[in-house]
């Protein structure tokens, strides 16, 4: 049997098709306007803060968008692109706190545990570090300093150096009573989580965060083959 579509239905189908096209065009124009506004804001901020390059990723309504501006390397005139690798610095703390959350669920670790339980410290007691909990490390209320003594940016502070410091650590104010941002504290938290899991920090990252989330371009140490994609770090000068 031959199917015949009445003219009125054909017109309706055609109107619906046009309507869908108009909606898609409106949506596209809306996105273009949003991206244009983002671009204007970024250019102003980049100029004001002396930022040479920037990348923005947007996920909206099931669609992925990537915006890039400026240089990853000014001297070599290498532009920022979707493969550019940026140092995330203290955003690493989000990963460490996430690992703590996972271990709270999957093991017998407790927020109230003293961190010394998971560190190979000297048996001499009492020590101030014996009263610092995992929660205090994660909330910057441990009374630990911002960085370890004689810390040089970019240099590795060995585990033994950290333990030597903690064996002699004297809290400058009562532990748990005040907020003070501490990179040292989060480094110790990451070390404690690794020891508690009888693993390394990188192995924990791979197991619980990077592989499950398909974060295939996130590293503690960038492979030699990918170093050409690294953005150069610049300060205000």
Coordinates of C-alpha atoms in Angstrom, one line a residue:
X1 CA 0.0 0.0 0.0
X2 CA 1.3 3.4 -1.0
X3 CA 1.5 5.9 1.8
X4 CA 0.2 9.4 0.9
X5 CA 0.9 12.3 3.2
X6 CA -1.7 15.0 3.0
X7 CA -0.5 18.5 2.1
X8 CA -1.4 19.8 5.5
X9 CA 0.8 17.3 7.2
X10 CA 3.7 18.0 4.8
X11 CA 3.3 21.7 5.6
X12 CA 3.4 20.8 9.4
X13 CA 6.5 18.7 8.9
X14 CA 8.2 21.5 7.0
X15 CA 7.2 24.1 9.6
X16 CA 8.6 21.8 12.4
X17 CA 11.8 21.3 10.4
X18 CA 12.1 25.1 10.0
X19 CA 11.4 25.6 13.6
X20 CA 14.1 23.2 14.6
X21 CA 16.6 24.9 12.3
X22 CA 15.6 28.3 13.8
X23 CA 16.0 27.0 17.3
X24 CA 19.4 25.6 16.5
X25 CA 20.4 28.9 14.8
X26 CA 19.3 30.8 17.9
X27 CA 21.2 28.5 20.2
X28 CA 24.3 28.8 18.0
X29 CA 24.1 32.6 18.0
X30 CA 23.5 32.6 21.8
X31 CA 26.7 30.5 22.3
X32 CA 28.6 32.7 19.9
X33 CA 27.5 35.8 22.0
X34 CA 28.5 34.1 25.2
X35 CA 31.9 33.1 23.8
X36 CA 32.4 36.6 22.5
X37 CA 31.7 38.0 26.0
X38 CA 34.0 35.5 27.6
X39 CA 36.7 36.5 25.1
X40 CA 36.3 40.1 25.9
X41 CA 36.5 39.4 29.7
X42 CA 39.6 37.2 29.2
X43 CA 41.4 39.7 27.1
X44 CA 40.8 42.5 29.7
X45 CA 41.9 40.2 32.6
X46 CA 45.0 38.9 30.7
X47 CA 46.0 42.5 30.0
X48 CA 45.4 43.6 33.6
X49 CA 47.1 40.6 35.2
X50 CA 49.9 40.3 32.6
X51 CA 48.9 36.7 31.7
X52 CA 50.5 35.6 28.4
X53 CA 48.1 32.7 27.7
X54 CA 45.0 31.0 28.9
X55 CA 42.8 28.0 28.1
X56 CA 39.1 27.7 28.9
X57 CA 37.1 24.4 28.7
X58 CA 33.3 24.5 28.9
X59 CA 30.9 21.6 29.2
X60 CA 27.2 22.6 28.6
X61 CA 24.2 20.6 27.6
X62 CA 26.3 17.6 26.6
X63 CA 28.6 19.7 24.4
X64 CA 32.3 20.4 24.9
X65 CA 33.8 23.8 24.0
X66 CA 37.5 24.8 24.1
X67 CA 38.7 28.4 24.0
X68 CA 42.3 29.3 23.9
X69 CA 44.1 32.7 23.9
X70 CA 47.6 34.0 23.9
X71 CA 51.0 32.2 24.2
X72 CA 52.1 29.0 26.0
X73 CA 55.7 30.2 25.3
X74 CA 56.2 33.9 24.4
X75 CA 59.8 33.6 23.3
X76 CA 59.1 30.7 20.9
X77 CA 55.7 32.1 19.9
X78 CA 53.9 28.9 20.7
X79 CA 50.2 29.5 21.0
X80 CA 48.0 27.9 23.7
X81 CA 46.1 25.0 22.2
X82 CA 44.0 22.0 23.4
X83 CA 47.1 20.0 24.1
X84 CA 48.8 22.7 26.3
X85 CA 49.8 21.4 29.8
X86 CA 49.5 23.9 32.7
X87 CA 50.9 23.5 36.2
X88 CA 47.9 23.4 38.5
X89 CA 49.9 24.2 41.7
X90 CA 47.6 24.4 44.8
X91 CA 44.6 22.9 42.9
X92 CA 46.6 19.7 43.7
X93 CA 45.1 20.1 47.2
X94 CA 41.6 19.3 45.7
X95 CA 43.0 16.0 44.5
X96 CA 44.5 15.3 48.0
X97 CA 41.3 16.1 49.8
X98 CA 39.4 13.9 47.3
X99 CA 41.7 11.0 48.1
X100 CA 41.1 11.6 51.8
X101 CA 37.3 11.4 51.1
X102 CA 37.7 8.1 49.2
X103 CA 39.9 6.6 51.9
X104 CA 37.3 7.6 54.6
X105 CA 34.7 5.6 52.8
X106 CA 36.9 2.6 51.7
X107 CA 39.1 2.1 54.7
X108 CA 39.2 2.5 58.5
X109 CA 40.8 5.9 58.3
X110 CA 39.1 8.5 60.4
X111 CA 39.2 12.3 60.3
X112 CA 40.0 12.3 64.0
X113 CA 43.1 10.1 63.5
X114 CA 46.4 11.7 64.5
X115 CA 48.6 12.0 61.4
X116 CA 51.5 10.6 63.4
X117 CA 49.7 7.2 63.2
X118 CA 50.6 7.1 59.5
X119 CA 54.2 8.5 59.7
X120 CA 57.5 6.9 60.6
X121 CA 58.3 9.4 63.3
X122 CA 60.8 9.0 66.1
X123 CA 59.4 7.2 69.2
X124 CA 60.4 10.1 71.4
X125 CA 57.2 11.6 73.0
X126 CA 55.4 13.8 73.4
X127 CA 55.6 15.8 70.2
X128 CA 53.3 18.5 69.0
X129 CA 52.7 16.7 65.7
X130 CA 51.2 13.8 67.7
X131 CA 48.2 16.1 68.4
X132 CA 47.6 17.1 64.8
X133 CA 44.6 15.2 63.1
X134 CA 43.9 14.5 59.4
X135 CA 41.0 16.9 59.6
X136 CA 43.2 19.7 60.9
X137 CA 45.6 19.1 58.0
X138 CA 42.8 19.2 55.5
X139 CA 41.3 22.4 56.9
X140 CA 44.5 24.3 57.4
X141 CA 44.1 24.4 61.2
X142 CA 47.2 22.3 62.1
X143 CA 49.4 25.2 63.2
X144 CA 52.0 24.0 60.6
X145 CA 53.9 26.6 58.6
X146 CA 53.0 27.6 55.0
X147 CA 56.1 25.9 53.7
X148 CA 58.9 23.7 55.2
X149 CA 62.0 25.6 56.5
X150 CA 64.6 26.4 53.8
X151 CA 62.1 25.2 51.2
X152 CA 63.2 26.1 47.6
X153 CA 60.4 26.4 45.1
X154 CA 60.6 23.6 42.6
X155 CA 63.0 21.5 44.7
X156 CA 62.1 18.2 46.2
X157 CA 61.8 18.1 49.9
X158 CA 62.6 14.5 50.9
X159 CA 60.4 12.4 53.1
X160 CA 63.2 12.1 55.7
X161 CA 63.6 15.9 55.7
X162 CA 59.9 16.2 56.5
X163 CA 60.1 13.6 59.3
X164 CA 63.1 15.4 60.8
X165 CA 61.2 18.6 60.8
X166 CA 58.1 17.1 62.3
X167 CA 60.1 15.4 65.1
X168 CA 61.2 18.9 66.2
X169 CA 58.0 20.8 65.3
X170 CA 56.7 23.2 68.0
X171 CA 53.2 24.7 67.3
X172 CA 53.4 28.5 67.4
X173 CA 49.8 28.6 68.6
X174 CA 47.3 26.0 70.0
X175 CA 46.6 23.4 67.4
X176 CA 43.1 23.5 65.9
X177 CA 42.3 27.0 67.1
X178 CA 43.2 29.1 64.0
X179 CA 43.2 28.9 60.2
X180 CA 46.6 29.3 58.5
X181 CA 47.1 28.2 54.9
X182 CA 49.7 25.5 54.8
X183 CA 51.3 23.8 51.8
X184 CA 53.4 21.8 54.2
X185 CA 50.3 20.5 55.9
X186 CA 48.8 19.2 52.7
X187 CA 52.1 17.6 51.7
X188 CA 52.1 15.7 55.0
X189 CA 48.4 14.7 54.4
X190 CA 49.3 13.2 51.0
X191 CA 52.3 11.4 52.5
X192 CA 50.1 10.0 55.3
X193 CA 47.4 8.8 52.9
X194 CA 50.1 7.0 50.8
X195 CA 51.6 5.4 53.9
X196 CA 48.2 4.3 55.2
X197 CA 47.4 2.7 51.8
X198 CA 50.9 1.1 51.5
X199 CA 51.1 2.8 48.2
X200 CA 52.5 6.0 46.6
X201 CA 50.6 9.2 46.1
X202 CA 50.8 8.9 42.4
X203 CA 49.4 5.3 42.5
X204 CA 46.5 6.6 44.6
X205 CA 45.8 9.3 42.1
X206 CA 45.8 6.9 39.2
X207 CA 43.6 4.4 41.0
X208 CA 40.9 6.6 42.4
X209 CA 40.9 9.8 40.3
X210 CA 42.8 9.9 37.1
X211 CA 41.8 6.5 35.5
X212 CA 38.1 6.6 36.6
X213 CA 37.7 10.1 35.2
X214 CA 39.8 9.5 32.1
X215 CA 42.2 12.3 33.0
X216 CA 44.9 11.1 30.7
X217 CA 46.9 14.3 30.6
X218 CA 47.4 14.9 34.3
X219 CA 50.7 14.0 35.9
X220 CA 53.0 14.5 38.9
X221 CA 56.0 14.2 36.5
X222 CA 55.3 15.1 32.9
X223 CA 56.7 12.4 30.5
X224 CA 59.6 13.6 28.4
X225 CA 57.6 13.0 25.2
X226 CA 55.0 15.6 26.4
X227 CA 57.2 18.3 27.8
X228 CA 57.0 20.2 24.6
X229 CA 53.3 20.9 25.4
X230 CA 54.1 22.5 28.8
X231 CA 53.2 26.2 29.2
X232 CA 56.1 28.3 30.4
X233 CA 55.5 29.8 33.8
X234 CA 55.6 33.6 34.1
X235 CA 55.3 36.0 37.1
X236 CA 54.1 39.6 37.1
X237 CA 57.5 40.7 35.9

